[in-house]
Short mmCIF file of C-alpha atoms in Angstrom, two decimals:
data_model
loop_
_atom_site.label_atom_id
_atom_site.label_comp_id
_atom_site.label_asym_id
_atom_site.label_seq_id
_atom_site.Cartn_x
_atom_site.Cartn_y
_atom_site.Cartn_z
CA UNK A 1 -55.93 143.61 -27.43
CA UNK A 2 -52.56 144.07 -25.76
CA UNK A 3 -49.68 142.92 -27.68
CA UNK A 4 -48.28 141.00 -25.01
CA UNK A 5 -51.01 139.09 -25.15
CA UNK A 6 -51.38 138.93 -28.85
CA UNK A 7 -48.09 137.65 -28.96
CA UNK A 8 -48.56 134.79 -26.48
CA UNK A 9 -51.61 133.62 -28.15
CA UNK A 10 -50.06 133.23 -31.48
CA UNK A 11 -46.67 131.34 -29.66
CA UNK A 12 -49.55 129.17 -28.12
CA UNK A 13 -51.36 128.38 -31.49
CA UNK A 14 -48.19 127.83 -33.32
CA UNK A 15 -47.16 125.22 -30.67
CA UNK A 16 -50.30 123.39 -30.95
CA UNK A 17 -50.07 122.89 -34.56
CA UNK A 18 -46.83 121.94 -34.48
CA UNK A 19 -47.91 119.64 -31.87
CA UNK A 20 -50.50 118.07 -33.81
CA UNK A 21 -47.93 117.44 -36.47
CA UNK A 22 -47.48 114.13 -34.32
CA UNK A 23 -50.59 112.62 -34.31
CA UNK A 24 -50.65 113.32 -37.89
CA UNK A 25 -47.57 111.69 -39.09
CA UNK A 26 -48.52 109.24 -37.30
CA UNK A 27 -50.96 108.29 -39.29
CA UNK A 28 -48.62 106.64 -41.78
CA UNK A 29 -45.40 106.11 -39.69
CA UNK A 30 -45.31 103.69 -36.27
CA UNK A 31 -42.80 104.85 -33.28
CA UNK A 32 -40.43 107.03 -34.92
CA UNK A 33 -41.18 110.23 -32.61
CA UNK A 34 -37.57 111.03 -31.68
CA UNK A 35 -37.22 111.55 -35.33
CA UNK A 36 -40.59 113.56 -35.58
CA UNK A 37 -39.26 115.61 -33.02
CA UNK A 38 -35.97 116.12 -34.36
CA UNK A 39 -37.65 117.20 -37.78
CA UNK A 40 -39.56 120.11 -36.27
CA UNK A 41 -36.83 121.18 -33.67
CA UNK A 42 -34.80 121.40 -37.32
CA UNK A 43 -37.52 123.58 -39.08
CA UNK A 44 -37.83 125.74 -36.27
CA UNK A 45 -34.10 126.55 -36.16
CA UNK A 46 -33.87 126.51 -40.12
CA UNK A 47 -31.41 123.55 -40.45
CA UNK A 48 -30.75 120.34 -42.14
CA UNK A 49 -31.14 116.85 -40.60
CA UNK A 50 -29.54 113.84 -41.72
CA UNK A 51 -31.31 110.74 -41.43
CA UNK A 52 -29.34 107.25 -40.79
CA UNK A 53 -31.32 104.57 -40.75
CA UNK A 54 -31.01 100.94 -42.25
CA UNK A 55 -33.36 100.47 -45.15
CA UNK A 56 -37.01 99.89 -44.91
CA UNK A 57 -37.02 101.69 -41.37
CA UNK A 58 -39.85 104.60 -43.81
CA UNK A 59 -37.04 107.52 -43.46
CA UNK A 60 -38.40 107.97 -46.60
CA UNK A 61 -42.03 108.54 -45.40
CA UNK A 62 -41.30 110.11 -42.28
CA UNK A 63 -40.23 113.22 -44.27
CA UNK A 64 -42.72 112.81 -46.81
CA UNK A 65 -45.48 112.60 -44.07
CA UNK A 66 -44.06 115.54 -42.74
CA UNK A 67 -44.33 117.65 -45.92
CA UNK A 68 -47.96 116.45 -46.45
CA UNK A 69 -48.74 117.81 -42.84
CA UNK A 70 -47.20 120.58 -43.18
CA UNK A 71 -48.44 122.07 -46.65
CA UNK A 72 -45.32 122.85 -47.90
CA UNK A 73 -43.87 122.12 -51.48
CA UNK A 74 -41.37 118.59 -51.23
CA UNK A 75 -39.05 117.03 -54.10
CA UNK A 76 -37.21 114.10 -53.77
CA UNK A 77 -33.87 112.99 -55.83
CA UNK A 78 -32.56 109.25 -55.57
CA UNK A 79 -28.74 110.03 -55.03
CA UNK A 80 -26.35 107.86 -57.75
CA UNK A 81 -23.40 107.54 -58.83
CA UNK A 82 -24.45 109.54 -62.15
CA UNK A 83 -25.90 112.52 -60.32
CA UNK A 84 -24.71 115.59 -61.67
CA UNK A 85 -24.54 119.01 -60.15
CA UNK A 86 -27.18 120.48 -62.05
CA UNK A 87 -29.45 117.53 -61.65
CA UNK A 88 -29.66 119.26 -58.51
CA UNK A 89 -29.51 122.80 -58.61
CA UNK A 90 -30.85 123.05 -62.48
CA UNK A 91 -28.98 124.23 -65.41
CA UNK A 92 -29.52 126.78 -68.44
CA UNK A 93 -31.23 125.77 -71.50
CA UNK A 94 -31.27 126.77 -74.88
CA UNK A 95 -34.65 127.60 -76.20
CA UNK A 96 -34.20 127.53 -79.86
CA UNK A 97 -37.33 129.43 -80.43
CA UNK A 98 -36.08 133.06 -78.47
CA UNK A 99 -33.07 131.66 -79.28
CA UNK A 100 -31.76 132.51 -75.37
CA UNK A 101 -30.64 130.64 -72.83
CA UNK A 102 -33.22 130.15 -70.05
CA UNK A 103 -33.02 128.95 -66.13
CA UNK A 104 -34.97 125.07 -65.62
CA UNK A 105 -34.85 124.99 -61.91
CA UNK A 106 -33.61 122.12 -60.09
CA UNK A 107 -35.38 120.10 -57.76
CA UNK A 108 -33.31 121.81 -54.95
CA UNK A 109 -35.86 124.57 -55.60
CA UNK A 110 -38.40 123.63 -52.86
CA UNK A 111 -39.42 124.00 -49.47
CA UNK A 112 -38.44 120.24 -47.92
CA UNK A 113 -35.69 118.29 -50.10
CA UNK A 114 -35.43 114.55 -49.31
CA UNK A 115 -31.82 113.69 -50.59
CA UNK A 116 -32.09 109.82 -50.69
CA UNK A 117 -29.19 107.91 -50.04
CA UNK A 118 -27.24 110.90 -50.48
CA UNK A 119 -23.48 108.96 -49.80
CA UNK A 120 -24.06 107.38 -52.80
CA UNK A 121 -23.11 110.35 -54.74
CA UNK A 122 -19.72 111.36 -55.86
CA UNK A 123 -18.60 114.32 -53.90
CA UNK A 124 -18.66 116.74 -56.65
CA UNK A 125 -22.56 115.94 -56.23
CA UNK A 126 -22.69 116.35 -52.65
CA UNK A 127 -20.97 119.51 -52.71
CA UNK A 128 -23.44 120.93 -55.26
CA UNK A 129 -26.16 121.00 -52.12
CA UNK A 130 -23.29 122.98 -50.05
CA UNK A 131 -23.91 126.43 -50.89
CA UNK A 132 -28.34 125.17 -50.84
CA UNK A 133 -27.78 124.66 -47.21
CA UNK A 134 -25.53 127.37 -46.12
CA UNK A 135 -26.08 130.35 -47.95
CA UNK A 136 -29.78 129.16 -48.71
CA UNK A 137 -29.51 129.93 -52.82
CA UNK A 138 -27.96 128.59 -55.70
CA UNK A 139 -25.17 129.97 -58.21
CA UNK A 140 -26.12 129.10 -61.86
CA UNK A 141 -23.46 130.88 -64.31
CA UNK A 142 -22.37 133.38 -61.91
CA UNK A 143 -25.98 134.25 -60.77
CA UNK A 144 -27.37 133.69 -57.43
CA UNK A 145 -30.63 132.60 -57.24
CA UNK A 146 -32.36 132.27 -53.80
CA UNK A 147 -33.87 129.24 -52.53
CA UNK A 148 -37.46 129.51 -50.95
CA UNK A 149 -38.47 129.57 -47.18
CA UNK A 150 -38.90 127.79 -45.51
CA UNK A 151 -36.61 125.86 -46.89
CA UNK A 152 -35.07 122.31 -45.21
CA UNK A 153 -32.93 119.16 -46.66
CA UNK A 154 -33.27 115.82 -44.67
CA UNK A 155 -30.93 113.13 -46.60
CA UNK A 156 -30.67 109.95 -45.45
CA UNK A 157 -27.93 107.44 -45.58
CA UNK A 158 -27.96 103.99 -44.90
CA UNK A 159 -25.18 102.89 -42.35
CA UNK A 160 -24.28 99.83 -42.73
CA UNK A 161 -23.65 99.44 -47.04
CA UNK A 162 -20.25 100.52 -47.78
CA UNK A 163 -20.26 99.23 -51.02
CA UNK A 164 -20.58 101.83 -53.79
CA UNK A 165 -20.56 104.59 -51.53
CA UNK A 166 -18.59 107.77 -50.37
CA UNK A 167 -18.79 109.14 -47.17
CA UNK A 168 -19.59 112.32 -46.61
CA UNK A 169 -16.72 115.02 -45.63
CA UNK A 170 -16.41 116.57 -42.43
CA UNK A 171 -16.96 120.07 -43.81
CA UNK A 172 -20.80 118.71 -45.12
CA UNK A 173 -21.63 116.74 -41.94
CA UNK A 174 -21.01 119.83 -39.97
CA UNK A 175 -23.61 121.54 -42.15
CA UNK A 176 -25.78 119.46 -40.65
CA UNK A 177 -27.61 120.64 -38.16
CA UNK A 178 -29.01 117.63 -36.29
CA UNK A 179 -27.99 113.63 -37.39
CA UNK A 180 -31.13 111.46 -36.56
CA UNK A 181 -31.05 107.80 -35.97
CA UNK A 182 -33.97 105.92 -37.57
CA UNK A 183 -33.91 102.60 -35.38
CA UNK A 184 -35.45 99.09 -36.40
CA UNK A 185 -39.31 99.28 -34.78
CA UNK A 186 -40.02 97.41 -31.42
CA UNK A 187 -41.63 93.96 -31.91
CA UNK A 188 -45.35 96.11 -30.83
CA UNK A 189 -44.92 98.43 -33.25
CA UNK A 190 -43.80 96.12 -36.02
CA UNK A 191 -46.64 94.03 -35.89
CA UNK A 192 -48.98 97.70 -35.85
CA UNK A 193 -46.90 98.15 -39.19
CA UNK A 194 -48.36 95.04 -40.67
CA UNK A 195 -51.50 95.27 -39.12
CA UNK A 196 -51.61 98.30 -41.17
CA UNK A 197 -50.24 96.95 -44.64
CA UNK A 198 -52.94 94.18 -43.80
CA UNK A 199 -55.86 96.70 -44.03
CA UNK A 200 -54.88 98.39 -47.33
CA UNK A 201 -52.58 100.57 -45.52
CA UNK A 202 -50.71 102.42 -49.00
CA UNK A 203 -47.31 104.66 -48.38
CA UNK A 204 -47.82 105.91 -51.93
CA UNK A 205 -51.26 107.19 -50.88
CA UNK A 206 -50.95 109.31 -47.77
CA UNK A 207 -54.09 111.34 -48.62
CA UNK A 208 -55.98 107.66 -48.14
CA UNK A 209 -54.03 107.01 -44.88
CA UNK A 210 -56.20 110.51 -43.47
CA UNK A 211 -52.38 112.51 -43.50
CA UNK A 212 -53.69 116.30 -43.44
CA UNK A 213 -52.29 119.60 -43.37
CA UNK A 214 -52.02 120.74 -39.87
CA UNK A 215 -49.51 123.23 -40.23
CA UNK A 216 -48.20 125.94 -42.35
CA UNK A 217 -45.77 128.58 -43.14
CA UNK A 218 -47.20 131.42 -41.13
CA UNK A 219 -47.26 128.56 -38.24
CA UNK A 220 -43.54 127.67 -38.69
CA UNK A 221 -43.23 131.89 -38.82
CA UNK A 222 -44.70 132.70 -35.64
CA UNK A 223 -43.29 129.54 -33.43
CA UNK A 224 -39.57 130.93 -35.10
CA UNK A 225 -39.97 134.42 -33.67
CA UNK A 226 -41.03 132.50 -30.25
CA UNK A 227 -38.08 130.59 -29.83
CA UNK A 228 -35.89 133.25 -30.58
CA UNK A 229 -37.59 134.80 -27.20
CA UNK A 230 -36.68 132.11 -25.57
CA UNK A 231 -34.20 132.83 -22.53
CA UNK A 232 -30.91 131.04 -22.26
CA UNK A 233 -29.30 132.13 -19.06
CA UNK A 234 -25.36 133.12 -19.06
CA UNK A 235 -25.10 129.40 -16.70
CA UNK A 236 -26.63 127.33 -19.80
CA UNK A 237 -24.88 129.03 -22.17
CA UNK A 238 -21.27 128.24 -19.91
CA UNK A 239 -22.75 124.66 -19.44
CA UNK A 240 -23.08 123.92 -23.75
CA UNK A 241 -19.76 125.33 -23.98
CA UNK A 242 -17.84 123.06 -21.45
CA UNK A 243 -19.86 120.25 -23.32
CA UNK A 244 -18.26 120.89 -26.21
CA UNK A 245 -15.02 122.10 -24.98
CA UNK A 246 -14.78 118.25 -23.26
CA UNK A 247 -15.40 116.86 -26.73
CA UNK A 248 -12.29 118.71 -27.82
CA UNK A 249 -10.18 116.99 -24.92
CA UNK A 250 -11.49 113.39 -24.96
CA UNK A 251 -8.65 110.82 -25.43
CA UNK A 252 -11.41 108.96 -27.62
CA UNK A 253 -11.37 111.44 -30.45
CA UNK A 254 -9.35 112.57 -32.70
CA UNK A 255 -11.87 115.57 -33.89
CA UNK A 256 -14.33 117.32 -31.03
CA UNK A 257 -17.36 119.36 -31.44
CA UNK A 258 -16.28 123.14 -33.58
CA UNK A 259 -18.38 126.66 -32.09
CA UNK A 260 -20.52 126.06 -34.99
CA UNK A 261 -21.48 122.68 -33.23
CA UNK A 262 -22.08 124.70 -29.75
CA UNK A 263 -24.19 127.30 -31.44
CA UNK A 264 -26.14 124.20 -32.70
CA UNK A 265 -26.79 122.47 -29.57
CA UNK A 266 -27.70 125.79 -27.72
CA UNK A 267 -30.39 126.93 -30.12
CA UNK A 268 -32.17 123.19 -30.89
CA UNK A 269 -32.24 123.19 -26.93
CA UNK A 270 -34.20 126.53 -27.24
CA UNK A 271 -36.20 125.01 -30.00
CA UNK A 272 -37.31 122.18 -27.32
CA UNK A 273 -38.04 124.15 -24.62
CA UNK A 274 -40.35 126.16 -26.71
CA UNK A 275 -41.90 122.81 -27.76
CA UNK A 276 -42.09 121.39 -24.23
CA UNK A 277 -43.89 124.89 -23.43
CA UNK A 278 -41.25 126.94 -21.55
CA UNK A 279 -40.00 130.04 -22.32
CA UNK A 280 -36.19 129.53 -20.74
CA UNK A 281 -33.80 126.36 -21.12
CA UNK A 282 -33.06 124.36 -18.78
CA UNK A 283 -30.25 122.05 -18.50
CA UNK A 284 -32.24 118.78 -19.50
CA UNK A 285 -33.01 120.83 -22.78
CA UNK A 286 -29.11 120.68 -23.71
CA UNK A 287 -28.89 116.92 -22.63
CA UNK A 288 -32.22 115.74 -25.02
CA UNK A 289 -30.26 117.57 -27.97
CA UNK A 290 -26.64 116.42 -27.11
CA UNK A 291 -26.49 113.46 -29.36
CA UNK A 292 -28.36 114.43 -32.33
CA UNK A 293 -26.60 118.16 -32.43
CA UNK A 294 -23.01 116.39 -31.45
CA UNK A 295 -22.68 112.90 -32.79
CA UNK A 296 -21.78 113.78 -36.63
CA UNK A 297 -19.47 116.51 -35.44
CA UNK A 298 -16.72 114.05 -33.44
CA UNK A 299 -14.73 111.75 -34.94
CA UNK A 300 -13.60 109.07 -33.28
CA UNK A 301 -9.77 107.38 -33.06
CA UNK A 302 -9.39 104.10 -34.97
CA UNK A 303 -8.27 102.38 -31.76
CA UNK A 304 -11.18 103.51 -29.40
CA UNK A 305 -13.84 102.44 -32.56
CA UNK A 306 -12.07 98.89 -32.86
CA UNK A 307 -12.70 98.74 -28.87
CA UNK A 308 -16.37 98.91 -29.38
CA UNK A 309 -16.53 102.67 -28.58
CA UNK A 310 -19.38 105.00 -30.35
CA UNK A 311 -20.00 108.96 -30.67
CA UNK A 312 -22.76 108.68 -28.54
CA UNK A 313 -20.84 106.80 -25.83
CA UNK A 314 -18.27 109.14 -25.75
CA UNK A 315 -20.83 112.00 -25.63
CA UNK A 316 -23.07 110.50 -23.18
CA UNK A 317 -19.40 109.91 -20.78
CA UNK A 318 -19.00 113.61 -21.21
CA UNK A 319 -22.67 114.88 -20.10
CA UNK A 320 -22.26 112.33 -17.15
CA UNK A 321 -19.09 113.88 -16.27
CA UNK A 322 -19.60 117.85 -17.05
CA UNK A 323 -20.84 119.55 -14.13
CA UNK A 324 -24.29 120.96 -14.37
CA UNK A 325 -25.74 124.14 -13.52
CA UNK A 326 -28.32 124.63 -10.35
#
């Protein structure tokens, strides 16, 4: 068989079980497929998503859904006050009967970490998952120890409790590769939420719900080495930097959108185009992935936020205004 045409039918297999990964996590979660979306656009581009949602809107689910769909290994730590470091990462223990010390691996040692309420942590806490999500390994007693792959943390936060809580710096957010907003459910898809509660419907129990694995590893491997095929001409490329460079300039902000932010935003519009089954990006590609790649990375002058003005306002001003490519 010719290689080309090897190639193409493994990109095309890959994106069909990523695909399906809708339809499946559907099966325990109603209307949340921006969020689905943004999930596999982050595990195709091997970042981090932050999840902001008020509580009871299943953030929690939604990335344990994806996990079960996916096959791969998930842990989940409930963010406190109390959380230390090597709660986290894991810590060396004394076994009395070698009478060495010996690695226990945190629960950071896994393919998808759910980091609940993770601004409820001090930041000494927070900035334990740092190095996890940047240099993808951990530093116990001056030893690196690598993480596995894939390897993904979605925390969420809840945005509207300030009470107990510390917000997270600038320098984690931007680690961050997308920020997804979990919204309350439409009044349809509420009552298909209790219809399904009604019918023995069990979160705890996704194996009952019919949740299956539809996708794996060498799935999430082959769709990678797609995207990074995808073409981005030199006129997108201007276009996401201009986007970014009118973040910088806004009289709304005191903080625009970094390079790191621009590299972000052009390569989870590649990720999308891939998904949407085209192997260049377009323009509309950039604009899907503004908000989520942008709004975490602007901050936002005390006088335009007690005027009513948001991130995504500011951002959405700025993609109506930027010229776009032809």
């Amino acid at each position: 068989m010719d290689p080309t045409t090897d190639n193409a039918a493994s990109s095309d297999g890959a994106r069909s079980s990523l695909e399906s990964l809708r339809t499946e996590i559907s099966k325990a979660v109603v209307g949340q497929d921006p969020a689905v979306t943004g999930l596999v656009v982050a595990l195709l581009c091997r970042g981090h998503v932050l999840l902001e949602g008020v509580p009871g809107v299943a953030k929690t689910l939604l990335v344990r859904a994806l996990a079960a769909s996916l096959e791969l290994d998930t842990k989940r730590v409930q963010f406190t006050p109390d959380l230390m470091p090597s709660d986290v990462t894991g810590s060396l223990v004394y076994d009395a009967r070698s009478t060495e010390f010996s690695f226990q691996p945190g629960p950071v040692f896994t393919n998808l970490l759910l980091a609940d309420e993770i601004n409820r942590t001090p930041p000494k806490t927070q900035s334990s998952l740092l190095e996890a999500m940047e240099e993808r390994q951990v530093t116990v007693d001056g030893t690196p120890r690598p993480l596995p792959e894939p390897f993904l943390v979605a925390a969420t936060q809840n945005p509207v409790e300030y009470e107990g809580t510390y917000p997270l710096p600038e320098a984690q957010l931007d680690r961050f590769l997308l920020k997804l907003t979990v919204p309350l459910p439409s009044r349809e898809d509420e009552i298909n939420v209790l219809k399904r509660h009604a019918e023995g419907f069990n979160p705890r129990d996704l194996r009952a719900a019919g949740v299956r694995p539809v996708a794996g590893p060498a799935d999430l491997e082959a769709a990678r080495a797609a995207v990074a095929k995808t073409t981005v001409s030199p006129e997108i490329t201007a276009y996401v930097v201009d986007i970014c460079r009118a973040t910088r300039e806004s009289p709304s902000l005191t903080l625009g959108v970094s390079p790191r932010g621009a590299t972000a935003l052009l390569s989870t519009a590649r990720a999308w185009a891939w998904l949407t089954g085209r192997d260049y990006v377009i323009p509309d590609d950039v604009k899907a992935l503004a908000l989520p790649a942008l709004r975490h990375r602007v901050q936002l002058r005390p006088e335009a936020e007690m005027e009513g003005v948001t991130a995504d306002s500011v951002i959405n001003a700025i993609l109506a205004h930027v010229p776009v490519p032809r």
